[in-house]
Coordinates of C-alpha atoms in Angstrom, one line a residue:
M33 CA 4.9 -5.1 25.9
I34 CA 2.0 -3.6 24.0
L35 CA 1.6 -4.7 20.4
V36 CA -1.0 -3.0 18.0
N37 CA -2.5 -5.3 15.5
A38 CA -1.9 -3.1 12.4
W39 CA -3.7 -5.5 10.1
A40 CA -7.1 -5.5 12.2
V41 CA -6.9 -1.2 12.3
A42 CA -6.3 -1.2 8.4
R43 CA -9.5 -3.3 8.1
D44 CA -11.8 -1.4 10.5
P45 CA -15.0 -0.5 9.1
N46 CA -15.3 2.4 11.6
Y47 CA -12.4 4.0 9.8
W48 CA -12.4 2.7 6.2
E49 CA -15.2 2.6 3.8
D50 CA -15.0 -0.9 2.1
P51 CA -11.8 -2.0 3.9
T52 CA -10.7 -5.4 2.2
S53 CA -11.1 -3.8 -1.0
F54 CA -7.9 -2.3 -3.1
K55 CA -8.5 1.3 -3.6
P56 CA -5.3 3.4 -3.7
E57 CA -7.2 6.4 -5.0
R58 CA -8.6 7.0 -1.5
F59 CA -5.3 8.5 -0.6
L60 CA -5.0 10.8 -3.4
D61 CA -6.3 14.0 -1.7
M62 CA -5.1 13.4 1.9
K63 CA -3.9 16.3 3.5
I64 CA -1.7 15.1 6.7
R65 CA -0.7 17.2 9.3
N66 CA -0.3 15.3 12.5
Q67 CA 0.5 11.4 11.3
A68 CA -0.5 10.5 15.0
T69 CA -3.9 10.9 14.3
H70 CA -4.1 8.8 10.8
Y71 CA -4.3 5.3 11.2
E72 CA -3.4 4.4 7.3
F73 CA 0.1 5.3 9.0
L74 CA 0.1 3.2 11.9
P75 CA 2.9 1.0 10.7
F76 CA 5.0 3.6 11.1
G77 CA 4.3 4.2 14.6
T78 CA 3.5 7.3 16.3
G79 CA 5.1 9.5 18.7
L80 CA 8.5 9.3 20.4
R81 CA 8.8 6.0 18.8
M82 CA 7.7 6.8 15.6
C83 CA 10.0 5.4 12.7
P84 CA 12.7 8.0 12.1
G85 CA 13.2 6.9 8.4
S86 CA 9.5 7.4 7.7
N87 CA 9.8 10.4 5.5
M88 CA 12.8 8.9 3.5
A89 CA 10.7 5.8 3.0
F90 CA 7.9 7.7 1.7
K91 CA 9.9 10.0 -0.5
N92 CA 12.0 6.5 -1.7
I93 CA 8.8 4.9 -2.5
Q94 CA 7.5 7.7 -4.8
M95 CA 10.5 8.0 -6.6
L96 CA 10.7 4.2 -7.1
V97 CA 7.0 3.8 -8.3
G98 CA 7.3 7.2 -10.3
S99 CA 10.4 5.9 -12.0
L100 CA 8.7 2.3 -12.8
L101 CA 5.5 4.2 -14.3
H102 CA 7.8 6.6 -16.3
F103 CA 10.0 4.2 -17.8
F104 CA 7.8 1.2 -18.6
D105 CA 4.4 0.3 -20.1
W106 CA 2.7 -2.6 -17.8
S107 CA 0.4 -5.2 -18.9
L108 CA -1.2 -8.5 -18.0
P109 CA -0.3 -11.8 -19.7
N110 CA -2.4 -12.4 -22.6
G111 CA -5.7 -13.6 -21.9
V112 CA -5.9 -12.7 -18.2
D113 CA -8.9 -10.5 -17.4
P114 CA -8.0 -7.7 -14.9
T115 CA -11.4 -8.3 -13.0
T116 CA -10.7 -11.7 -12.0
I117 CA -7.2 -10.9 -10.6
D118 CA -7.3 -12.1 -6.8
M119 CA -6.5 -8.7 -4.5
N120 CA -6.8 -10.5 -1.2
E121 CA -3.7 -10.5 1.5
K122 CA -2.0 -12.8 3.3
Y123 CA -1.0 -11.6 6.8
L124 CA 2.0 -13.4 8.6
T125 CA 4.9 -11.3 10.2
T126 CA 4.6 -9.1 7.3
L127 CA 1.7 -8.4 4.7
H128 CA 1.7 -10.3 1.3
K129 CA -0.5 -10.7 -1.4
A130 CA -2.4 -14.1 -1.1
E131 CA -1.9 -15.0 -4.7
P132 CA 1.1 -13.3 -6.9
V133 CA 0.1 -11.0 -9.7
L134 CA 2.1 -11.2 -12.7
L135 CA 2.8 -8.0 -14.7
I136 CA 4.9 -7.8 -17.9
P137 CA 7.2 -4.7 -18.1
K138 CA 7.8 -3.3 -21.6
S139 CA 10.7 -0.4 -22.1
R140 CA 9.5 3.0 -23.6
D141 CA 12.5 3.3 -25.4

């Protein structure tokens, strides 16, 4: 059995500028034609063994995040400086934040 260390690939400076920094904007202007050549999608697999639900998963994530942003205003607890939030990750079987981030949702009635 051959296993690919997706965690290490996602932090490879040969493919990523500043790989340990949280920069979601790096994906905003991506035009993906062939998922097999783009390492940012490695967790979904490639070729014949690619996850058959990856397209549905992407659409569901877009809908969920869009709905959360549309219906709620988000803030940090009082006194929390955004520049002090620990954005490090902890890799076990799945990827988790090393320290949880607490956000407070407020409905946009």
